[in-house]
Amino acid sequence: MLIHPRLHHTVKHVQSDNEGRIVNILLDIDDHMLNIVNVYAPNKDSERGAFFTDLNRFLSSSHENIIAGDFNCIFDAKLDKFGGDPNPRHSAVFYLNELIARFALCDIWRRRHKDKRNFTWTSKNISDNSFIRTRIDFFLTSKSLDPYISAVDIGPFANSDHDYVLLTLNFDQVLRGPGFWHFNNDLLSDSFFQQDIVRFWDDWQTKIDHFESPLVWWDKAKFHFKLISIRRAKIRGKLRRHERHQLEKQLERLQLKAQSGNASDIERFLLVKEKLKQLDVRDLECTKIRAKAPFMDEGEKSSRYFFSLEKQRKADHTIKVLTKDNMDTVTDPHDLLRETHDFYRNLYSAESCDESARTLFLDVDFRKLTEEARASCDDRLTEEELREALFSMENNKSPGVDGLLTNFYKQLWPLFSDKLLLVYNYAFDSGCLSVSQRRGIISLVFKKGDRTLQKNWRPMTLLTTDYKILTKALANRLQRMMPLIVHTDQTASVKGRTIKDNTLLISPRVLYNSVSSSVITNSWLTSFIGLRRGLRQGCAVSMPLYVLTAEALAINKRANSKIHGLLPPGPTDVEVKLTQFADDTTLLLVDDDSIAEAFRTFDLYERASGAKINKHKCKGLWCGSFASRLDQPYGDLSFKGRALVINALLTSTLWYNATSLSVPAWASSRIEEIIHRFFWSNKNPLVNRHVLALPLSKGGFNIARLETKKLALRLNTLRRLLAWEHANWKYFTAFFLGVSGIRLGKLTPALNFNPQDIDHALPPFHKELLSAWLKYKPFHSHSHIPESFPDILNEPPFRNNLITAEGKPLCYKEWVKCGLIQLRDICYEVIPGFLPLQAIHEILTRDDGQPDRPLRQTAREFTQRQPPVVEDTINADAGGETILVTTAIQLHS
């Protein structure tokens, strides 16, 4: 390794292997400890596996890693190779992938060039004069280094058959600010802290009348909570540091004594070592909270993973450079603060609205609340509502400007719940919240794209917990009323609807009166910005409020006769023009004029509301006749940790798609194989997959079998299909259900059928619905037995357990093909009785001649198959000839 003499650095450590294939150096550059490893992997695949395994000891779990060199293997044969054997044997890459996952690394060139093909090694095949090119030279870097990597390129090098790979790091140190105070949850288990809080509160309650309002009194109380917490945390921190220092000194003394081999000294040495280990575990719990790991409460102990995740989260919030509108860049901390402040001040500034456009836009029929529903929304808040809201909130979420977490409120809720209720109701009476409740902290999280552009950073508003309790309670009220005023096209924030389904109740003025936010940039806070438009992300009522505004847009589109939507199959007067999930709107339009009119409606909505449609993010899909027009790494996790990753991050996305899309058996098998290979780290399984599917209490890991889960999803779809609530998606799903040619829509599952009777022409998803229904056939039961004459006429004569001949359901395929699928199809429309045999013959053959022998024989067999008990008979007379059914149909009760 060659280091430029002008680079300000300190070499901390140097080591290498015994074969001259690995050189390792620990380097300190600008307060960044870089563990750099240069490698030259063996040519033979069988030797590379052991080489990559041995590479573990050169990597660091506490510092950023950079591994560079000739790895002599590739990750993707399609992207990283040209010519030669299209399926090269690179089994050793499995061990390299394990290394990448364990130390949170990434192939930085591939990450920056997703689908690009480029190569670092070129050779000529002498046998056929063809060329072989591969990308076997690359950098593997810690993901937390991503913000500091300004470029990674491959370039030609004339003096070798390998090209060079260049990685550029920019370690201009980012000056970080102090941030803002966060409550330490460990204090909640400290008896001295609890006593301090109780003593303070007993006295503080008596002083509420000394303040100009309960709002000022409550804000001052939260300030004292903070002072008490800081004072006690300093004492605890000092005691803990002293405890660690004493244990470390004791461990050093006992280590020297234990060398003599005395059993008691060795036992005391191990005991002190275990105490130090418990202190490390305690520190790890704090790291888990800071890392926001999704399974930190599940007992996972992988410290390397959590420390690297914490570094990655910090990197995702670090802004080093911003590009201004005039393409100038700023790097100075004060300039960065000014740019973020100005950007969000402009973003949240009020825009003038066109009053005439607003009047025109609102001139449509809106659903209205009943007086009873309106009254239930206007009632004063209750303590039970607040408690329900608080205890439904997750623990350890980022606090607002006052620093108090949900855990604090849950622990001390009995102490001050009644006073907080008083504060809330006073706020509604006065029309304004307290100062701290009106303020938020906008935290910026990098999304994707150019890190220097502010539009590529997602703003998340950190709100105080007492504000979130209030908005959650109000959101719960609001959601109960949403189904009354929001169309079934909208599925977000409406109880009982899912994303698959595809007059305001409470005044938001109190929640959004004089609210402001400060933007936190590299732990520095800007001055507060008044919010004049938009909703606060993180506010519980923001979603239902936005849904209500989006409903105004949807109502206009549904009422617009110039916009033509899809007509569901079958006889229906429903026209489906759109589906919505929050601010995501999917338009289902049938012609160009409808598309143009839809965008004119968007323009009117923009002028009326001040909202803007982001046309850069809009996408279209031509269908039908228009079709031709145009690694999250998880270090050395335990089995429980791997199961949580599978359930939380992998299969959750699979279930989302499997809810509406067919999953072929081969796909289920392949995905399940991948899941279990990950779980067992590509080693032989110790137990079978049925055991892993069991709950933890029974020795499993809750890793669902895919086919079982698919059955559950299909049955849930059928359950929702058969439910009484109206939804547009049901028209489409019901239309494609059929067995033996009998299409009865959502009543199809009531038929008696076997797997081979499911129509082959059905879409795969609908076949899966009916197959899932059959799987649990023993658990079916009829909830309604037809008794009235109209109900009997609607019954199918075939594959119906209520209509049998000799105890078996009937099925005449030729009759079904001609549309005779209900009893009314073989009855007169006006007078009682069945159609004569001559009429049936005309329906089946489209011939007005005499019925042929097979038809007469079918009718005779049909009438002769009389069940032992006849409860009802239908007789018809056509010129003296008894037709079809005289006493042959038994309607079971």
PDB file of N, CA and C in Angstrom, residues 749-810:
ATOM      1  N   PRO A 749     -68.656 -20.248  -4.840  1.00  0.00           N
ATOM      2  CA  PRO A 749     -68.182 -21.185  -3.811  1.00  0.00           C
ATOM      3  C   PRO A 749     -69.277 -22.039  -3.189  1.00  0.00           C
ATOM      4  N   ALA A 750     -70.549 -21.648  -3.320  1.00  0.00           N
ATOM      5  CA  ALA A 750     -71.629 -22.445  -2.744  1.00  0.00           C
ATOM      6  C   ALA A 750     -71.888 -23.722  -3.524  1.00  0.00           C
ATOM      7  N   LEU A 751     -71.337 -23.842  -4.741  1.00  0.00           N
ATOM      8  CA  LEU A 751     -71.555 -25.027  -5.565  1.00  0.00           C
ATOM      9  C   LEU A 751     -70.735 -26.198  -5.049  1.00  0.00           C
ATOM     10  N   ASN A 752     -71.208 -27.397  -5.380  1.00  0.00           N
ATOM     11  CA  ASN A 752     -70.490 -28.626  -5.038  1.00  0.00           C
ATOM     12  C   ASN A 752     -69.583 -28.987  -6.214  1.00  0.00           C
ATOM     13  N   PHE A 753     -68.269 -28.854  -6.051  1.00  0.00           N
ATOM     14  CA  PHE A 753     -67.358 -29.117  -7.153  1.00  0.00           C
ATOM     15  C   PHE A 753     -66.059 -29.704  -6.633  1.00  0.00           C
ATOM     16  N   ASN A 754     -65.306 -30.289  -7.553  1.00  0.00           N
ATOM     17  CA  ASN A 754     -64.004 -30.872  -7.267  1.00  0.00           C
ATOM     18  C   ASN A 754     -62.927 -30.080  -8.008  1.00  0.00           C
ATOM     19  N   PRO A 755     -61.658 -30.299  -7.686  1.00  0.00           N
ATOM     20  CA  PRO A 755     -60.598 -29.535  -8.361  1.00  0.00           C
ATOM     21  C   PRO A 755     -60.667 -29.585  -9.883  1.00  0.00           C
ATOM     22  N   GLN A 756     -61.020 -30.768 -10.439  1.00  0.00           N
ATOM     23  CA  GLN A 756     -61.052 -30.876 -11.904  1.00  0.00           C
ATOM     24  C   GLN A 756     -62.215 -30.114 -12.527  1.00  0.00           C
ATOM     25  N   ASP A 757     -63.174 -29.681 -11.707  1.00  0.00           N
ATOM     26  CA  ASP A 757     -64.318 -28.935 -12.236  1.00  0.00           C
ATOM     27  C   ASP A 757     -64.038 -27.442 -12.390  1.00  0.00           C
ATOM     28  N   ILE A 758     -62.934 -26.946 -11.781  1.00  0.00           N
ATOM     29  CA  ILE A 758     -62.606 -25.519 -11.892  1.00  0.00           C
ATOM     30  C   ILE A 758     -62.265 -25.213 -13.344  1.00  0.00           C
ATOM     31  N   ASP A 759     -62.891 -24.196 -13.896  1.00  0.00           N
ATOM     32  CA  ASP A 759     -62.699 -23.872 -15.316  1.00  0.00           C
ATOM     33  C   ASP A 759     -61.232 -23.579 -15.614  1.00  0.00           C
ATOM     34  N   HIS A 760     -60.706 -24.227 -16.642  1.00  0.00           N
ATOM     35  CA  HIS A 760     -59.296 -24.045 -17.001  1.00  0.00           C
ATOM     36  C   HIS A 760     -59.022 -22.647 -17.533  1.00  0.00           C
ATOM     37  N   ALA A 761     -60.031 -21.978 -18.061  1.00  0.00           N
ATOM     38  CA  ALA A 761     -59.821 -20.656 -18.663  1.00  0.00           C
ATOM     39  C   ALA A 761     -59.768 -19.537 -17.625  1.00  0.00           C
ATOM     40  N   LEU A 762     -60.005 -19.847 -16.349  1.00  0.00           N
ATOM     41  CA  LEU A 762     -59.987 -18.809 -15.317  1.00  0.00           C
ATOM     42  C   LEU A 762     -58.568 -18.266 -15.133  1.00  0.00           C
ATOM     43  N   PRO A 763     -58.438 -17.005 -14.746  1.00  0.00           N
ATOM     44  CA  PRO A 763     -57.114 -16.482 -14.403  1.00  0.00           C
ATOM     45  C   PRO A 763     -56.509 -17.283 -13.244  1.00  0.00           C
ATOM     46  N   PRO A 764     -55.185 -17.426 -13.213  1.00  0.00           N
ATOM     47  CA  PRO A 764     -54.549 -18.237 -12.160  1.00  0.00           C
ATOM     48  C   PRO A 764     -54.937 -17.821 -10.746  1.00  0.00           C
ATOM     49  N   PHE A 765     -55.072 -16.510 -10.506  1.00  0.00           N
ATOM     50  CA  PHE A 765     -55.412 -16.041  -9.168  1.00  0.00           C
ATOM     51  C   PHE A 765     -56.772 -16.571  -8.741  1.00  0.00           C
ATOM     52  N   HIS A 766     -57.723 -16.593  -9.658  1.00  0.00           N
ATOM     53  CA  HIS A 766     -59.070 -17.039  -9.314  1.00  0.00           C
ATOM     54  C   HIS A 766     -59.137 -18.560  -9.173  1.00  0.00           C
ATOM     55  N   LYS A 767     -58.293 -19.260  -9.904  1.00  0.00           N
ATOM     56  CA  LYS A 767     -58.178 -20.699  -9.677  1.00  0.00           C
ATOM     57  C   LYS A 767     -57.690 -20.967  -8.253  1.00  0.00           C
ATOM     58  N   GLU A 768     -56.717 -20.149  -7.813  1.00  0.00           N
ATOM     59  CA  GLU A 768     -56.197 -20.322  -6.460  1.00  0.00           C
ATOM     60  C   GLU A 768     -57.269 -20.030  -5.414  1.00  0.00           C
ATOM     61  N   LEU A 769     -58.152 -19.069  -5.688  1.00  0.00           N
ATOM     62  CA  LEU A 769     -59.241 -18.791  -4.750  1.00  0.00           C
ATOM     63  C   LEU A 769     -60.125 -20.015  -4.560  1.00  0.00           C
ATOM     64  N   LEU A 770     -60.531 -20.626  -5.683  1.00  0.00           N
ATOM     65  CA  LEU A 770     -61.431 -21.779  -5.603  1.00  0.00           C
ATOM     66  C   LEU A 770     -60.718 -23.007  -5.041  1.00  0.00           C
ATOM     67  N   SER A 771     -59.420 -23.169  -5.369  1.00  0.00           N
ATOM     68  CA  SER A 771     -58.667 -24.297  -4.825  1.00  0.00           C
ATOM     69  C   SER A 771     -58.528 -24.167  -3.311  1.00  0.00           C
ATOM     70  N   ALA A 772     -58.279 -22.940  -2.842  1.00  0.00           N
ATOM     71  CA  ALA A 772     -58.181 -22.714  -1.397  1.00  0.00           C
ATOM     72  C   ALA A 772     -59.510 -23.009  -0.710  1.00  0.00           C
ATOM     73  N   TRP A 773     -60.600 -22.642  -1.373  1.00  0.00           N
ATOM     74  CA  TRP A 773     -61.933 -22.913  -0.823  1.00  0.00           C
ATOM     75  C   TRP A 773     -62.149 -24.417  -0.678  1.00  0.00           C
ATOM     76  N   LEU A 774     -61.743 -25.179  -1.668  1.00  0.00           N
ATOM     77  CA  LEU A 774     -61.910 -26.634  -1.613  1.00  0.00           C
ATOM     78  C   LEU A 774     -61.058 -27.273  -0.532  1.00  0.00           C
ATOM     79  N   LYS A 775     -59.898 -26.672  -0.274  1.00  0.00           N
ATOM     80  CA  LYS A 775     -58.971 -27.238   0.699  1.00  0.00           C
ATOM     81  C   LYS A 775     -59.634 -27.378   2.066  1.00  0.00           C
ATOM     82  N   TYR A 776     -60.554 -26.476   2.371  1.00  0.00           N
ATOM     83  CA  TYR A 776     -61.212 -26.480   3.675  1.00  0.00           C
ATOM     84  C   TYR A 776     -62.711 -26.758   3.522  1.00  0.00           C
ATOM     85  N   LYS A 777     -63.046 -27.602   2.568  1.00  0.00           N
ATOM     86  CA  LYS A 777     -64.436 -27.951   2.285  1.00  0.00           C
ATOM     87  C   LYS A 777     -65.184 -28.499   3.506  1.00  0.00           C
ATOM     88  N   PRO A 778     -64.546 -29.316   4.358  1.00  0.00           N
ATOM     89  CA  PRO A 778     -65.293 -29.841   5.521  1.00  0.00           C
ATOM     90  C   PRO A 778     -65.788 -28.766   6.475  1.00  0.00           C
ATOM     91  N   PHE A 779     -65.244 -27.553   6.382  1.00  0.00           N
ATOM     92  CA  PHE A 779     -65.621 -26.508   7.332  1.00  0.00           C
ATOM     93  C   PHE A 779     -66.681 -25.562   6.754  1.00  0.00           C
ATOM     94  N   HIS A 780     -67.192 -25.866   5.551  1.00  0.00           N
ATOM     95  CA  HIS A 780     -68.182 -24.981   4.941  1.00  0.00           C
ATOM     96  C   HIS A 780     -69.569 -25.256   5.511  1.00  0.00           C
ATOM     97  N   SER A 781     -70.404 -24.269   5.504  1.00  0.00           N
ATOM     98  CA  SER A 781     -71.808 -24.446   5.866  1.00  0.00           C
ATOM     99  C   SER A 781     -72.618 -23.356   5.187  1.00  0.00           C
ATOM    100  N   HIS A 782     -73.878 -23.671   4.834  1.00  0.00           N
ATOM    101  CA  HIS A 782     -74.767 -22.685   4.216  1.00  0.00           C
ATOM    102  C   HIS A 782     -75.414 -21.841   5.313  1.00  0.00           C
ATOM    103  N   SER A 783     -75.312 -20.537   5.170  1.00  0.00           N
ATOM    104  CA  SER A 783     -75.915 -19.649   6.156  1.00  0.00           C
ATOM    105  C   SER A 783     -77.346 -19.263   5.763  1.00  0.00           C
ATOM    106  N   HIS A 784     -77.760 -19.603   4.528  1.00  0.00           N
ATOM    107  CA  HIS A 784     -79.087 -19.212   4.070  1.00  0.00           C
ATOM    108  C   HIS A 784     -79.695 -20.355   3.250  1.00  0.00           C
ATOM    109  N   ILE A 785     -80.868 -20.818   3.639  1.00  0.00           N
ATOM    110  CA  ILE A 785     -81.582 -21.859   2.909  1.00  0.00           C
ATOM    111  C   ILE A 785     -82.750 -21.201   2.172  1.00  0.00           C
ATOM    112  N   PRO A 786     -82.838 -21.325   0.841  1.00  0.00           N
ATOM    113  CA  PRO A 786     -83.913 -20.662   0.100  1.00  0.00           C
ATOM    114  C   PRO A 786     -85.277 -21.241   0.455  1.00  0.00           C
ATOM    115  N   GLU A 787     -86.210 -20.351   0.756  1.00  0.00           N
ATOM    116  CA  GLU A 787     -87.568 -20.784   1.080  1.00  0.00           C
ATOM    117  C   GLU A 787     -88.602 -20.078   0.217  1.00  0.00           C
ATOM    118  N   SER A 788     -88.328 -18.817  -0.104  1.00  0.00           N
ATOM    119  CA  SER A 788     -89.295 -18.092  -0.925  1.00  0.00           C
ATOM    120  C   SER A 788     -89.180 -18.528  -2.383  1.00  0.00           C
ATOM    121  N   PHE A 789     -90.259 -18.318  -3.137  1.00  0.00           N
ATOM    122  CA  PHE A 789     -90.268 -18.716  -4.541  1.00  0.00           C
ATOM    123  C   PHE A 789     -89.184 -17.992  -5.351  1.00  0.00           C
ATOM    124  N   PRO A 790     -88.972 -16.658  -5.173  1.00  0.00           N
ATOM    125  CA  PRO A 790     -87.886 -15.981  -5.921  1.00  0.00           C
ATOM    126  C   PRO A 790     -86.511 -16.562  -5.622  1.00  0.00           C
ATOM    127  N   ASP A 791     -86.279 -16.894  -4.321  1.00  0.00           N
ATOM    128  CA  ASP A 791     -84.983 -17.470  -3.978  1.00  0.00           C
ATOM    129  C   ASP A 791     -84.772 -18.820  -4.645  1.00  0.00           C
ATOM    130  N   ILE A 792     -85.848 -19.606  -4.704  1.00  0.00           N
ATOM    131  CA  ILE A 792     -85.745 -20.926  -5.342  1.00  0.00           C
ATOM    132  C   ILE A 792     -85.433 -20.773  -6.820  1.00  0.00           C
ATOM    133  N   LEU A 793     -86.050 -19.791  -7.479  1.00  0.00           N
ATOM    134  CA  LEU A 793     -85.782 -19.583  -8.910  1.00  0.00           C
ATOM    135  C   LEU A 793     -84.331 -19.170  -9.152  1.00  0.00           C
ATOM    136  N   ASN A 794     -83.696 -18.537  -8.186  1.00  0.00           N
ATOM    137  CA  ASN A 794     -82.303 -18.128  -8.346  1.00  0.00           C
ATOM    138  C   ASN A 794     -81.317 -19.253  -8.101  1.00  0.00           C
ATOM    139  N   GLU A 795     -81.816 -20.377  -7.587  1.00  0.00           N
ATOM    140  CA  GLU A 795     -80.920 -21.496  -7.308  1.00  0.00           C
ATOM    141  C   GLU A 795     -80.430 -22.142  -8.600  1.00  0.00           C
ATOM    142  N   PRO A 796     -79.151 -22.556  -8.650  1.00  0.00           N
ATOM    143  CA  PRO A 796     -78.668 -23.305  -9.816  1.00  0.00           C
ATOM    144  C   PRO A 796     -79.170 -24.743  -9.766  1.00  0.00           C
ATOM    145  N   PRO A 797     -79.599 -25.296 -10.885  1.00  0.00           N
ATOM    146  CA  PRO A 797     -80.060 -26.692 -10.877  1.00  0.00           C
ATOM    147  C   PRO A 797     -78.910 -27.685 -10.848  1.00  0.00           C
ATOM    148  N   PHE A 798     -77.687 -27.211 -11.119  1.00  0.00           N
ATOM    149  CA  PHE A 798     -76.549 -28.112 -11.233  1.00  0.00           C
ATOM    150  C   PHE A 798     -75.503 -27.793 -10.165  1.00  0.00           C
ATOM    151  N   ARG A 799     -74.826 -28.832  -9.692  1.00  0.00           N
ATOM    152  CA  ARG A 799     -73.790 -28.755  -8.657  1.00  0.00           C
ATOM    153  C   ARG A 799     -74.294 -28.028  -7.424  1.00  0.00           C
ATOM    154  N   ASN A 800     -75.535 -28.312  -7.086  1.00  0.00           N
ATOM    155  CA  ASN A 800     -76.172 -27.653  -5.957  1.00  0.00           C
ATOM    156  C   ASN A 800     -76.541 -28.711  -4.935  1.00  0.00           C
ATOM    157  N   ASN A 801     -75.975 -28.615  -3.727  1.00  0.00           N
ATOM    158  CA  ASN A 801     -76.260 -29.596  -2.686  1.00  0.00           C
ATOM    159  C   ASN A 801     -77.704 -29.543  -2.216  1.00  0.00           C
ATOM    160  N   LEU A 802     -78.394 -28.451  -2.520  1.00  0.00           N
ATOM    161  CA  LEU A 802     -79.794 -28.344  -2.121  1.00  0.00           C
ATOM    162  C   LEU A 802     -80.732 -28.960  -3.154  1.00  0.00           C
ATOM    163  N   ILE A 803     -80.225 -29.247  -4.334  1.00  0.00           N
ATOM    164  CA  ILE A 803     -81.036 -29.816  -5.402  1.00  0.00           C
ATOM    165  C   ILE A 803     -80.321 -31.058  -5.907  1.00  0.00           C
ATOM    166  N   THR A 804     -80.843 -32.221  -5.572  1.00  0.00           N
ATOM    167  CA  THR A 804     -80.139 -33.466  -5.890  1.00  0.00           C
ATOM    168  C   THR A 804     -81.074 -34.458  -6.556  1.00  0.00           C
ATOM    169  N   ALA A 805     -80.467 -35.394  -7.215  1.00  0.00           N
ATOM    170  CA  ALA A 805     -81.177 -36.558  -7.747  1.00  0.00           C
ATOM    171  C   ALA A 805     -80.452 -37.776  -7.226  1.00  0.00           C
ATOM    172  N   GLU A 806     -81.179 -38.639  -6.510  1.00  0.00           N
ATOM    173  CA  GLU A 806     -80.584 -39.801  -5.848  1.00  0.00           C
ATOM    174  C   GLU A 806     -79.439 -39.402  -4.933  1.00  0.00           C
ATOM    175  N   GLY A 807     -79.600 -38.235  -4.285  1.00  0.00           N
ATOM    176  CA  GLY A 807     -78.613 -37.795  -3.312  1.00  0.00           C
ATOM    177  C   GLY A 807     -77.380 -37.143  -3.890  1.00  0.00           C
ATOM    178  N   LYS A 808     -77.311 -37.002  -5.218  1.00  0.00           N
ATOM    179  CA  LYS A 808     -76.125 -36.408  -5.833  1.00  0.00           C
ATOM    180  C   LYS A 808     -76.530 -35.180  -6.631  1.00  0.00           C
ATOM    181  N   PRO A 809     -75.670 -34.133  -6.588  1.00  0.00           N
ATOM    182  CA  PRO A 809     -75.960 -32.953  -7.409  1.00  0.00           C
ATOM    183  C   PRO A 809     -75.910 -33.308  -8.891  1.00  0.00           C
ATOM    184  N   LEU A 810     -76.704 -32.623  -9.672  1.00  0.00           N
ATOM    185  CA  LEU A 810     -76.763 -32.862 -11.116  1.00  0.00           C
ATOM    186  C   LEU A 810     -75.783 -31.967 -11.842  1.00  0.00           C
TER     187      LEU A 810
END
